[in-house]
Structure formats: structure tokens, C-alpha cells
Short mmCIF file of C-alpha atoms in Angstrom, two decimals:
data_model
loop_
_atom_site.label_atom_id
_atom_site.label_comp_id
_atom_site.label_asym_id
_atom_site.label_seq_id
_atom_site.Cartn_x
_atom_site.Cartn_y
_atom_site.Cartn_z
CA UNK A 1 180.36 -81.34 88.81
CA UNK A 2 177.74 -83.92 88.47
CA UNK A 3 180.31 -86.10 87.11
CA UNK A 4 182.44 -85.72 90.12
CA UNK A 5 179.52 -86.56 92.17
CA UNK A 6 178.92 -89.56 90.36
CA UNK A 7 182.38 -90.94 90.49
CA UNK A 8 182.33 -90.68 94.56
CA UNK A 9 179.32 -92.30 94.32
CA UNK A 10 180.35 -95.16 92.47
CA UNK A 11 183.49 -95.57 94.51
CA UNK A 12 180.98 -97.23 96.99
CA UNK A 13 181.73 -95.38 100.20
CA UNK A 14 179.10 -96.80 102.31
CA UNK A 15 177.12 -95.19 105.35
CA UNK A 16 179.86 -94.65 107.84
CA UNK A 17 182.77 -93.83 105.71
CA UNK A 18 183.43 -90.72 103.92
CA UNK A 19 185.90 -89.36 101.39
CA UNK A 20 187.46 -85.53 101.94
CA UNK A 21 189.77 -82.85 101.33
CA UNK A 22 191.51 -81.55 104.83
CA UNK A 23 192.62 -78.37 102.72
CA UNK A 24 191.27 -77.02 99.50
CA UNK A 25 194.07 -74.84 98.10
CA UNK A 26 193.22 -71.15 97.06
CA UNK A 27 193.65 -71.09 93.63
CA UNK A 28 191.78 -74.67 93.23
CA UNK A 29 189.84 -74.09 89.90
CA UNK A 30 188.13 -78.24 90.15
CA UNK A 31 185.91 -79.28 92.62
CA UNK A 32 186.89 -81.70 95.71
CA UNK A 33 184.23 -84.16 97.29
CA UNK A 34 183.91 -82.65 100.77
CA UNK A 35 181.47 -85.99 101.97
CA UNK A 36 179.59 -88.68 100.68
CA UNK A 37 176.14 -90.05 102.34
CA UNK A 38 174.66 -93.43 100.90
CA UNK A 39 171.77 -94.38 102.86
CA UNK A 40 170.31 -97.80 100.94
CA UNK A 41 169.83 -96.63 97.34
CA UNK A 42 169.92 -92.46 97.76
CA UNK A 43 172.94 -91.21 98.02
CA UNK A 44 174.15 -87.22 98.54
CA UNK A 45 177.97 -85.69 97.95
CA UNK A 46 178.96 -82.39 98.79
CA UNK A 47 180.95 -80.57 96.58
CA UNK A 48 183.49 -77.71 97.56
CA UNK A 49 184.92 -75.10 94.97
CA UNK A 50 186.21 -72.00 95.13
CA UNK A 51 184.83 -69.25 93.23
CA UNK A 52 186.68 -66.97 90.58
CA UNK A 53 186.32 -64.09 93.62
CA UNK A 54 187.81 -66.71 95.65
CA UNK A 55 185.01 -67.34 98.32
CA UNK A 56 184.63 -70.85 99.35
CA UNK A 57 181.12 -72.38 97.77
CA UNK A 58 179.60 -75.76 98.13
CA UNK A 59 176.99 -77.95 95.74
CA UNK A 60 174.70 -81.12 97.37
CA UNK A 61 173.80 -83.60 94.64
CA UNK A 62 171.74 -86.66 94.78
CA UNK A 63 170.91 -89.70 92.65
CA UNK A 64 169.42 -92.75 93.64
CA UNK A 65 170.75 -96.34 92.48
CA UNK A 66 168.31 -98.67 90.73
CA UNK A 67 168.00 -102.22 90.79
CA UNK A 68 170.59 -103.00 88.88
CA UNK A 69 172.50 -101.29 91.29
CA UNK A 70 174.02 -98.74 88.87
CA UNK A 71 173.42 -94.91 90.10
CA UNK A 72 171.67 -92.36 88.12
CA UNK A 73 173.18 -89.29 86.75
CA UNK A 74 173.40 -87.18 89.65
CA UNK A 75 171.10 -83.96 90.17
CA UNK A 76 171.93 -80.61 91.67
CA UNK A 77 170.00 -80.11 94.78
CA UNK A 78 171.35 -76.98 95.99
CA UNK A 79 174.72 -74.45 96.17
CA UNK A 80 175.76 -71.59 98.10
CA UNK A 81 178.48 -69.76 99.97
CA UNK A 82 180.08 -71.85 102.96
CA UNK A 83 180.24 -69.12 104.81
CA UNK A 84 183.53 -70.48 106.35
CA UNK A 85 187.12 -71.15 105.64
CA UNK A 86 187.28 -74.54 105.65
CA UNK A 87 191.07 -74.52 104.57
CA UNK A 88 192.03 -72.56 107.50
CA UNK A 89 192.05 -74.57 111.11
CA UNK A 90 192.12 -71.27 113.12
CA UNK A 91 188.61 -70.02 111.07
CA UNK A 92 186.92 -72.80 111.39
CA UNK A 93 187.48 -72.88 115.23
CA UNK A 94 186.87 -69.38 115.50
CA UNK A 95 183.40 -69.64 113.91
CA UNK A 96 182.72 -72.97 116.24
CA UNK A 97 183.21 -70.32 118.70
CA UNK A 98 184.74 -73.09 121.38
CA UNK A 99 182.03 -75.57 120.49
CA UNK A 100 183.30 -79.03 118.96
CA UNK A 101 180.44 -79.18 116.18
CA UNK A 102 177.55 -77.26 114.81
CA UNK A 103 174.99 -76.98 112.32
CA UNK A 104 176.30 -74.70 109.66
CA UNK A 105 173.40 -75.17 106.95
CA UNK A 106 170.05 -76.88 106.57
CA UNK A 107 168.12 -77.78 104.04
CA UNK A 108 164.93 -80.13 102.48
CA UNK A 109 163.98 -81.44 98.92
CA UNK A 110 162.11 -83.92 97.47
CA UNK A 111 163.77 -86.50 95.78
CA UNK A 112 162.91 -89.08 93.82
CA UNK A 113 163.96 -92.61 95.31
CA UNK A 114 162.55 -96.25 93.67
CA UNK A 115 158.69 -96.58 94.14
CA UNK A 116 158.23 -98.86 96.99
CA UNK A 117 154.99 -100.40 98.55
CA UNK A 118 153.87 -97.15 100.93
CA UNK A 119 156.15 -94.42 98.48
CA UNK A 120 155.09 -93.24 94.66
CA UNK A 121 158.94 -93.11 95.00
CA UNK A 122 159.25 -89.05 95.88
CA UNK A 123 160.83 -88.69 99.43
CA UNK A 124 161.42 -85.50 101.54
CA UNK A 125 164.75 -85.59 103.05
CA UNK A 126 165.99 -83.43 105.09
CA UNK A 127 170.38 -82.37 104.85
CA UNK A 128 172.51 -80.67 107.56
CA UNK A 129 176.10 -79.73 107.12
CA UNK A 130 177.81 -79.93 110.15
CA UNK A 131 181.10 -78.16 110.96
CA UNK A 132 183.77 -80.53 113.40
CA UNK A 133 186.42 -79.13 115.31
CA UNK A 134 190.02 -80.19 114.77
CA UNK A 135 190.01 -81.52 117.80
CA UNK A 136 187.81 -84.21 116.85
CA UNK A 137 188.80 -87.35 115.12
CA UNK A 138 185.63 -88.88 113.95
CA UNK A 139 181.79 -88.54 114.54
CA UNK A 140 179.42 -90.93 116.54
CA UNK A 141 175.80 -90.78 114.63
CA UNK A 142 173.07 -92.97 116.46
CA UNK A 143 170.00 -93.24 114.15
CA UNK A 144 166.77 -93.97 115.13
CA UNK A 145 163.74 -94.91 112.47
CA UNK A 146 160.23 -94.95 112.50
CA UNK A 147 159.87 -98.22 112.45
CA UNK A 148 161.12 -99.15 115.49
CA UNK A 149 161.27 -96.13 117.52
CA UNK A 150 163.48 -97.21 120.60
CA UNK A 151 166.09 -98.93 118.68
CA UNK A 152 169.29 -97.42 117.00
CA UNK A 153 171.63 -97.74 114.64
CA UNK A 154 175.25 -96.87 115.58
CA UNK A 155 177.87 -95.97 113.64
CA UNK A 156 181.18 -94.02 113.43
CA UNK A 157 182.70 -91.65 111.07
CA UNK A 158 186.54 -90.96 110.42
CA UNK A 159 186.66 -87.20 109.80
CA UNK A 160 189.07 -86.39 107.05
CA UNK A 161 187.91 -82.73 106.87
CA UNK A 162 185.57 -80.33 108.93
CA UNK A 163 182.44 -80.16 107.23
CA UNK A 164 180.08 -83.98 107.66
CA UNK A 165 176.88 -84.42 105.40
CA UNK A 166 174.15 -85.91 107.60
CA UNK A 167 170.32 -86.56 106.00
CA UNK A 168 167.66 -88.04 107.34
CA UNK A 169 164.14 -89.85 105.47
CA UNK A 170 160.85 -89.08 107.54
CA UNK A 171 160.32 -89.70 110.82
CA UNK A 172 164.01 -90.53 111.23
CA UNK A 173 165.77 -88.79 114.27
CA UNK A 174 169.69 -88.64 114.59
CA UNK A 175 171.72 -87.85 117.97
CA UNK A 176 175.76 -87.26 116.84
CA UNK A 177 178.65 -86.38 119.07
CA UNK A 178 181.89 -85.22 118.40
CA UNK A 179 184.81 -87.48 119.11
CA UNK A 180 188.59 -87.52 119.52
CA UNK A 181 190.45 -90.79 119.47
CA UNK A 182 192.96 -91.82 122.62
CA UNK A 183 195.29 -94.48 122.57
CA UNK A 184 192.89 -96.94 123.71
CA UNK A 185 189.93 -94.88 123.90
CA UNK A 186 187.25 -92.46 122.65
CA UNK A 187 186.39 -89.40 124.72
CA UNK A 188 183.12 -87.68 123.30
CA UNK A 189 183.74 -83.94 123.23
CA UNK A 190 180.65 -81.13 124.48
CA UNK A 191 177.10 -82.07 124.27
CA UNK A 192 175.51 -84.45 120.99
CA UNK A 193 173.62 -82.67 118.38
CA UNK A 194 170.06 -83.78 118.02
CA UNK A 195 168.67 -83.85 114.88
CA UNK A 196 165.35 -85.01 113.97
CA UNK A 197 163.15 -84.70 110.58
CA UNK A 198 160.79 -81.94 110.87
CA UNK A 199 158.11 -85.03 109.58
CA UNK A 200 158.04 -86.39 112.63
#
């Protein structure tokens, strides 16, 4: 799997774009790239595969890219049961319950990123998995770093599939919103999601 990872990785999909499966057949035996984050030079996929009882289960690996810009071999963060059927529209908006997005899973670790002037090069990042409605066509994420606290960074996702990696460095905040596409214009769908690091 971490070979998978790395290969998405080195495909270059940048902050913003993502790679996906829509469906992941039953009797898939190889693991599909669900999404891709790359955040300057740390960068997360999550992995979907079923498992030989045929429940849906997921893997988040990391590596981070040095400065010759090549990536490290990635490492397993974490894995576990989705908890949802993905594959199946109706499921998915049956556990969404009517909502257009939610936090299925959360996690932290401590990864190790290039030493920099105020880092020994160990950061705690913090990783949600969010599950998107079918009714959305892409995902509005507004970041907001420490540095300068009242500005943002926007920037819009194509969803290809319903689950969205989002992580977040210290003291970094996040507000995303659900989105479905007109023919000239964007309608945001329920409430945004606010997400902030727990280092705050």
C-alpha cells in the first residue's frame, strides 16, 4: 500500500485537487486512492480496501518531500473500518442523515516534516475525514494560519468521491462548506464545518 501512496503522491496533485474512486467494487482485492492532501512538503493519501470479510477499511499515510523535492517512502499513520458504504449513494446519505457533510473520523500524529528555524522537524497534525453528500459537487475550504490570523486562504475541491482528507499544522483553523455546481453558479449547501487544531 505504501507504494500506492507514493505513486499518488508523486503524481503531484496539489492542495486543491484530489484523485478518487466514485465506486469501489465488492470484490476489489487492490487498494484505490480515496484523496490526496499536499500541504508544502507533507503530504497524506487515504487508502480504501475492502477486507477478505468484505467490510470497507481505510489506511492514512504520510511522507514528507525533501529538498530535492523527491518524497520519502511513505509511512502508515493509521487504518480502520469506514464504518460506511462508500460504494453505495443511498448509505452514504442515509448515514449523513439529511446533512450535506460530516466528520466521519478524527485523528492526530506526529510526523516528521524538514527541520525548519522554530521546528526540530516533528509536527502534530491533526486529520479529519469528511463524508460529502451526492448532492455536492465540490468543497469550499477557507484556511486560516497562525501567522496571520484574519487572513485566508481559499480554495476549491472537485469531489470525485464522498469521503475528503482535510489536515491541519498548529494553530491552523479551517471553515469548509459543501457545494453543488449550477450552470453559472455555486450554491453552498447547510451550514460550513469548522475545524480548528486542538493547538490553538
Amino acid at each position: 500500500m505504501a507504494d500506492i501512496a507514493g505513486a499518488a503522491l508523486r503524481s503531484g496533485v496539489p492542495l486543491g485537487a484530489r484523485t478518487a474512486v466514485k465506486r469501489l467494487p465488492l470484490d476489489a482485492g487492490t487498494p484505490h486512492v480515496a484523496d490526496v492532501w499536499i500541504s508544502g512538503d507533507l503530504g497524506f493519501v487515504l487508502l480504501l480496501h475492502r477486507r477478505g470479510d468484505g467490510l470497507m477499511a481505510e489506511e492514512l499515510y504520510y511522507s514528507s518531500r525533501g529538498e530535492d523535492g523527491v518524497w520519502e517512502c511513505p509511512e502508515h499513520l493509521s487504518g480502520g473500518f469506514v464504518g460506511v458504504e462508500t460504494a453505495d449513494p443511498s448509505a452514504v446519505e442515509c448515514a449523513l442523515a439529511g446533512a450535506p457533510m460530516s466528520v466521519v473520523a478524527e485523528s492526530g500524529s506526529l510526523v516528521y516534516a524538514r527541520p525548519g528555524p522554530k521546528s526540530d522537524g516533528e509536527e502534530f497534525v491533526h486529520v479529519w475525514e469528511l463524508l460529502v453528500s451526492g448532492a455536492a459537487d465540490l468543497i469550499e475550504i477557507e484556511r486560516f494560519s497562525p501567522a496571520l490570523p484574519e487572513a485566508s486562504a481559499l480554495s476549491r475541491r472537485d469531489l470525485t468521491g464522498p469521503l475528503v482528507l482535510l489536515v491541519l499544522l498548529p494553530g491552523e483553523r479551517a471553515r469548509v462548506q459543501a457545494v453543488r455546481r449550477g450552470n453559472s453558479s455555486l450554491t453552498r449547501l447547510g451550514a460550513p464545518l469548522e475545524l480548528r487544531h486542538p493547538e490553538q
